Short mmCIF file of N, CA, C and O in Angstrom, two decimals:
data_model
loop_
_atom_site.label_atom_id
_atom_site.label_comp_id
_atom_site.label_asym_id
_atom_site.label_seq_id
_atom_site.Cartn_x
_atom_site.Cartn_y
_atom_site.Cartn_z
N MET A 1 35.33 38.55 14.66
CA MET A 1 34.91 37.42 13.86
C MET A 1 33.38 37.42 13.76
O MET A 1 32.69 37.52 14.76
N LYS A 2 32.90 37.27 12.55
CA LYS A 2 31.46 37.16 12.33
C LYS A 2 31.01 35.74 12.57
O LYS A 2 31.72 34.79 12.25
N ARG A 3 29.80 35.59 13.13
CA ARG A 3 29.24 34.27 13.39
C ARG A 3 27.90 34.15 12.67
O ARG A 3 27.10 35.07 12.68
N THR A 4 27.68 33.00 12.09
CA THR A 4 26.42 32.70 11.42
C THR A 4 25.85 31.45 12.03
O THR A 4 26.52 30.42 12.10
N LEU A 5 24.60 31.53 12.50
CA LEU A 5 23.93 30.38 13.06
C LEU A 5 23.11 29.71 11.98
O LEU A 5 22.23 30.32 11.38
N ALA A 6 23.41 28.45 11.71
CA ALA A 6 22.63 27.65 10.77
C ALA A 6 21.74 26.75 11.63
O ALA A 6 22.18 25.74 12.15
N TYR A 7 20.48 27.14 11.79
CA TYR A 7 19.54 26.42 12.64
C TYR A 7 18.48 25.82 11.74
O TYR A 7 17.78 26.54 11.04
N GLY A 8 18.37 24.52 11.73
CA GLY A 8 17.41 23.93 10.82
C GLY A 8 17.13 22.46 11.09
O GLY A 8 17.37 21.95 12.17
N ASP A 9 16.66 21.81 10.05
CA ASP A 9 16.21 20.43 10.15
C ASP A 9 17.31 19.46 9.71
O ASP A 9 18.49 19.74 9.83
N SER A 10 16.90 18.32 9.17
CA SER A 10 17.86 17.29 8.78
C SER A 10 18.80 17.73 7.67
O SER A 10 19.93 17.23 7.58
N ASN A 11 18.39 18.66 6.84
CA ASN A 11 19.29 19.17 5.80
C ASN A 11 20.45 19.93 6.42
O ASN A 11 21.59 19.82 5.97
N THR A 12 20.18 20.70 7.45
CA THR A 12 21.23 21.42 8.16
C THR A 12 22.10 20.46 8.94
O THR A 12 23.32 20.62 9.02
N TRP A 13 21.49 19.43 9.53
CA TRP A 13 22.22 18.43 10.30
C TRP A 13 23.15 17.63 9.40
O TRP A 13 24.20 17.17 9.83
N GLY A 14 22.75 17.45 8.14
CA GLY A 14 23.58 16.72 7.19
C GLY A 14 23.17 15.27 7.02
O GLY A 14 24.00 14.41 6.72
N PHE A 15 21.89 14.99 7.19
CA PHE A 15 21.37 13.63 7.08
C PHE A 15 21.73 13.00 5.74
O PHE A 15 21.55 13.59 4.70
N ASP A 16 22.26 11.78 5.80
CA ASP A 16 22.63 11.03 4.60
C ASP A 16 21.58 9.94 4.38
O ASP A 16 21.57 8.93 5.08
N PRO A 17 20.68 10.10 3.40
CA PRO A 17 19.61 9.12 3.19
C PRO A 17 20.11 7.75 2.74
O PRO A 17 19.41 6.76 2.89
N GLU A 18 21.32 7.67 2.24
CA GLU A 18 21.87 6.39 1.81
C GLU A 18 22.08 5.44 2.98
O GLU A 18 22.14 4.23 2.80
N THR A 19 22.24 5.95 4.17
CA THR A 19 22.52 5.12 5.34
C THR A 19 21.27 4.80 6.14
O THR A 19 21.33 4.05 7.11
N TRP A 20 20.13 5.35 5.76
CA TRP A 20 18.90 5.16 6.53
C TRP A 20 18.48 3.70 6.54
O TRP A 20 18.39 3.05 5.52
N GLY A 21 18.26 3.16 7.74
CA GLY A 21 17.72 1.82 7.87
C GLY A 21 18.74 0.70 8.00
O GLY A 21 18.37 -0.42 8.29
N TYR A 22 20.01 0.98 7.79
CA TYR A 22 21.00 -0.09 7.91
C TYR A 22 21.24 -0.49 9.36
O TYR A 22 21.40 -1.65 9.67
N VAL A 23 21.28 0.48 10.24
CA VAL A 23 21.44 0.21 11.66
C VAL A 23 20.27 0.89 12.36
O VAL A 23 20.15 2.11 12.30
N PRO A 24 19.39 0.13 12.98
CA PRO A 24 18.21 0.74 13.62
C PRO A 24 18.58 1.85 14.60
O PRO A 24 19.52 1.72 15.37
N MET A 25 17.83 2.92 14.54
CA MET A 25 17.97 4.08 15.43
C MET A 25 19.32 4.79 15.30
O MET A 25 19.74 5.51 16.19
N THR A 26 20.03 4.56 14.21
CA THR A 26 21.30 5.23 13.98
C THR A 26 21.19 6.03 12.69
O THR A 26 20.81 5.48 11.66
N LEU A 27 21.52 7.28 12.75
CA LEU A 27 21.50 8.13 11.57
C LEU A 27 22.92 8.56 11.26
O LEU A 27 23.67 8.95 12.15
N GLU A 28 23.29 8.47 10.01
CA GLU A 28 24.62 8.89 9.59
C GLU A 28 24.53 10.27 8.97
O GLU A 28 23.53 10.65 8.37
N ARG A 29 25.63 11.02 9.08
CA ARG A 29 25.71 12.35 8.51
C ARG A 29 26.68 12.36 7.34
O ARG A 29 27.62 11.57 7.29
N TYR A 30 26.44 13.29 6.43
CA TYR A 30 27.44 13.54 5.41
C TYR A 30 28.68 14.10 6.10
O TYR A 30 28.58 14.76 7.14
N PRO A 31 29.86 13.91 5.53
CA PRO A 31 31.06 14.52 6.10
C PRO A 31 30.94 16.05 6.12
O PRO A 31 30.21 16.64 5.32
N GLU A 32 31.66 16.67 7.02
CA GLU A 32 31.57 18.12 7.20
C GLU A 32 31.85 18.89 5.91
O GLU A 32 31.22 19.90 5.62
N ASP A 33 32.79 18.41 5.10
CA ASP A 33 33.14 19.13 3.87
C ASP A 33 32.12 18.94 2.75
O ASP A 33 32.21 19.57 1.70
N ILE A 34 31.10 18.08 2.98
CA ILE A 34 30.03 17.85 2.01
C ILE A 34 28.76 18.62 2.40
O ILE A 34 28.02 19.09 1.55
N ARG A 35 28.52 18.73 3.72
CA ARG A 35 27.31 19.43 4.20
C ARG A 35 27.34 20.89 3.76
O ARG A 35 28.40 21.51 3.65
N TRP A 36 26.14 21.46 3.52
CA TRP A 36 26.08 22.84 3.04
C TRP A 36 26.68 23.81 4.06
O TRP A 36 27.26 24.83 3.67
N THR A 37 26.58 23.49 5.34
CA THR A 37 27.17 24.37 6.35
C THR A 37 28.70 24.36 6.26
O THR A 37 29.34 25.39 6.47
N GLY A 38 29.26 23.21 5.94
CA GLY A 38 30.70 23.13 5.75
C GLY A 38 31.16 23.88 4.51
O GLY A 38 32.20 24.54 4.51
N LEU A 39 30.35 23.80 3.45
CA LEU A 39 30.68 24.55 2.23
C LEU A 39 30.58 26.05 2.47
O LEU A 39 31.40 26.83 1.97
N LEU A 40 29.57 26.47 3.27
CA LEU A 40 29.44 27.89 3.62
C LEU A 40 30.64 28.34 4.43
O LEU A 40 31.20 29.41 4.17
N GLN A 41 31.06 27.53 5.40
CA GLN A 41 32.23 27.87 6.21
C GLN A 41 33.46 28.05 5.33
O GLN A 41 34.22 29.00 5.49
N LYS A 42 33.65 27.15 4.40
CA LYS A 42 34.79 27.23 3.49
C LYS A 42 34.74 28.51 2.66
O LYS A 42 35.75 29.18 2.46
N ALA A 43 33.54 28.85 2.17
CA ALA A 43 33.38 30.05 1.34
C ALA A 43 33.63 31.33 2.14
O ALA A 43 34.19 32.30 1.61
N LEU A 44 33.23 31.34 3.41
CA LEU A 44 33.39 32.54 4.24
C LEU A 44 34.81 32.71 4.75
O LEU A 44 35.23 33.81 5.09
N GLY A 45 35.55 31.61 4.84
CA GLY A 45 36.93 31.68 5.28
C GLY A 45 37.08 31.69 6.79
O GLY A 45 36.13 31.50 7.54
N LYS A 46 38.31 31.97 7.22
CA LYS A 46 38.63 31.91 8.64
C LYS A 46 38.19 33.13 9.43
O LYS A 46 38.27 33.13 10.65
N ASP A 47 37.71 34.16 8.75
CA ASP A 47 37.23 35.36 9.44
C ASP A 47 35.79 35.23 9.89
O ASP A 47 35.22 36.17 10.45
N ALA A 48 35.19 34.08 9.65
CA ALA A 48 33.79 33.83 10.03
C ALA A 48 33.68 32.44 10.64
O ALA A 48 34.50 31.57 10.40
N LEU A 49 32.63 32.27 11.43
CA LEU A 49 32.37 30.98 12.06
C LEU A 49 30.92 30.59 11.81
O LEU A 49 30.01 31.36 12.11
N VAL A 50 30.71 29.42 11.23
CA VAL A 50 29.37 28.90 10.99
C VAL A 50 29.05 27.92 12.12
O VAL A 50 29.73 26.92 12.28
N LEU A 51 28.03 28.26 12.90
CA LEU A 51 27.59 27.41 14.00
C LEU A 51 26.45 26.54 13.49
O LEU A 51 25.40 27.05 13.13
N GLU A 52 26.67 25.26 13.45
CA GLU A 52 25.70 24.32 12.88
C GLU A 52 24.83 23.73 13.99
O GLU A 52 25.32 23.05 14.87
N GLU A 53 23.55 24.04 13.94
CA GLU A 53 22.60 23.51 14.92
C GLU A 53 21.41 22.90 14.17
O GLU A 53 20.33 23.47 14.10
N GLY A 54 21.65 21.77 13.57
CA GLY A 54 20.61 21.07 12.83
C GLY A 54 20.04 19.93 13.66
O GLY A 54 20.77 19.24 14.36
N LEU A 55 18.74 19.77 13.59
CA LEU A 55 18.06 18.69 14.30
C LEU A 55 17.39 17.80 13.27
O LEU A 55 16.46 18.22 12.60
N THR A 56 17.86 16.59 13.15
CA THR A 56 17.24 15.69 12.21
C THR A 56 15.88 15.24 12.74
O THR A 56 15.63 15.28 13.94
N ARG A 57 15.01 14.85 11.84
CA ARG A 57 13.64 14.44 12.15
C ARG A 57 12.78 15.59 12.67
O ARG A 57 11.82 15.39 13.40
N GLN A 58 13.12 16.79 12.32
CA GLN A 58 12.33 17.95 12.70
C GLN A 58 11.71 18.55 11.44
O GLN A 58 12.29 18.51 10.37
N SER A 59 10.55 19.14 11.57
CA SER A 59 9.91 19.77 10.43
C SER A 59 10.25 21.25 10.41
O SER A 59 10.61 21.84 11.43
N LEU A 60 10.12 21.86 9.26
CA LEU A 60 10.37 23.29 9.14
C LEU A 60 9.43 24.08 10.04
O LEU A 60 9.82 25.07 10.65
N CYS A 61 8.20 23.62 10.16
CA CYS A 61 7.23 24.30 11.02
C CYS A 61 7.71 24.33 12.47
O CYS A 61 7.65 25.36 13.13
N LEU A 62 8.23 23.21 12.97
CA LEU A 62 8.73 23.17 14.33
C LEU A 62 9.94 24.07 14.49
O LEU A 62 10.07 24.78 15.49
N VAL A 63 10.81 24.07 13.51
CA VAL A 63 12.01 24.91 13.56
C VAL A 63 11.61 26.38 13.62
O VAL A 63 12.12 27.15 14.44
N LEU A 64 10.70 26.80 12.75
CA LEU A 64 10.28 28.20 12.73
C LEU A 64 9.57 28.60 14.02
O LEU A 64 9.76 29.70 14.53
N THR A 65 8.78 27.70 14.58
CA THR A 65 8.12 27.97 15.86
C THR A 65 9.15 28.16 16.96
O THR A 65 9.02 29.05 17.80
N THR A 66 10.18 27.34 16.97
CA THR A 66 11.24 27.44 17.97
C THR A 66 12.00 28.75 17.83
O THR A 66 12.27 29.43 18.82
N VAL A 67 12.35 29.12 16.60
CA VAL A 67 13.06 30.38 16.37
C VAL A 67 12.20 31.56 16.83
O VAL A 67 12.70 32.47 17.50
N LYS A 68 10.92 31.54 16.51
CA LYS A 68 10.03 32.62 16.93
C LYS A 68 9.99 32.72 18.46
O LYS A 68 10.05 33.82 19.02
N ALA A 69 9.91 31.59 19.14
CA ALA A 69 9.88 31.59 20.60
C ALA A 69 11.19 32.14 21.18
O ALA A 69 11.17 32.92 22.13
N LEU A 70 12.32 31.76 20.59
CA LEU A 70 13.61 32.26 21.07
C LEU A 70 13.74 33.76 20.86
O LEU A 70 14.25 34.48 21.72
N LEU A 71 13.29 34.26 19.72
CA LEU A 71 13.35 35.70 19.46
C LEU A 71 12.43 36.47 20.41
O LEU A 71 12.79 37.54 20.88
N THR A 72 11.26 35.93 20.69
CA THR A 72 10.35 36.57 21.64
C THR A 72 10.98 36.63 23.02
O THR A 72 10.93 37.67 23.69
N LEU A 73 11.60 35.54 23.46
CA LEU A 73 12.27 35.51 24.75
C LEU A 73 13.40 36.54 24.80
O LEU A 73 13.55 37.26 25.78
N ARG A 74 14.14 36.64 23.73
CA ARG A 74 15.25 37.61 23.68
C ARG A 74 14.73 39.04 23.78
O ARG A 74 15.30 39.87 24.48
N GLN A 75 13.63 39.34 23.08
CA GLN A 75 13.05 40.68 23.16
C GLN A 75 12.59 41.00 24.57
O GLN A 75 12.77 42.11 25.06
N ARG A 76 11.97 40.05 25.24
CA ARG A 76 11.51 40.26 26.62
C ARG A 76 12.69 40.52 27.55
O ARG A 76 12.64 41.40 28.39
N LYS A 77 13.76 39.74 27.39
CA LYS A 77 14.93 39.94 28.22
C LYS A 77 15.57 41.30 27.97
O LYS A 77 16.04 41.96 28.88
N SER A 78 15.59 41.72 26.70
CA SER A 78 16.18 43.03 26.35
C SER A 78 15.40 44.15 27.01
O SER A 78 15.99 45.12 27.51
N ARG A 79 14.08 44.05 27.03
CA ARG A 79 13.26 45.07 27.68
C ARG A 79 13.48 45.13 29.18
O ARG A 79 13.31 46.15 29.80
N GLN A 80 13.88 44.00 29.76
CA GLN A 80 14.11 43.94 31.20
C GLN A 80 15.54 44.32 31.55
O GLN A 80 15.93 44.28 32.71
N GLY A 81 16.33 44.63 30.54
CA GLY A 81 17.71 45.05 30.77
C GLY A 81 18.71 43.91 30.87
O GLY A 81 19.84 44.10 31.28
N TRP A 82 18.31 42.71 30.50
CA TRP A 82 19.21 41.57 30.52
C TRP A 82 20.06 41.56 29.26
O TRP A 82 19.62 41.97 28.20
N SER A 83 21.23 41.05 29.37
CA SER A 83 22.10 40.94 28.22
C SER A 83 21.94 39.56 27.59
O SER A 83 21.95 38.55 28.30
N CYS A 84 21.80 39.52 26.28
CA CYS A 84 21.67 38.24 25.57
C CYS A 84 22.89 37.95 24.72
O CYS A 84 22.85 37.12 23.84
N ALA A 85 23.96 38.66 24.96
CA ALA A 85 25.14 38.47 24.11
C ALA A 85 25.82 37.17 24.37
O ALA A 85 25.76 36.56 25.36
#
């Protein structure tokens, strides 16, 4: 089975702007079948798995910095003979 990691900001999380502000400190999400990650999962079928890791209230800059740090850590571990699977 192929796996796809969708790592991103509030768009990946599925933030619904229509619900913003109705309940303080509560954020609502679009239903799974409406979010782009859910649509991708449907398009790929059962032979693939879309792992949704969206963080609302995050900027693209922070997301890219985090991804870069994770990739750097993975490269260091690979050089030391650690498995990252």
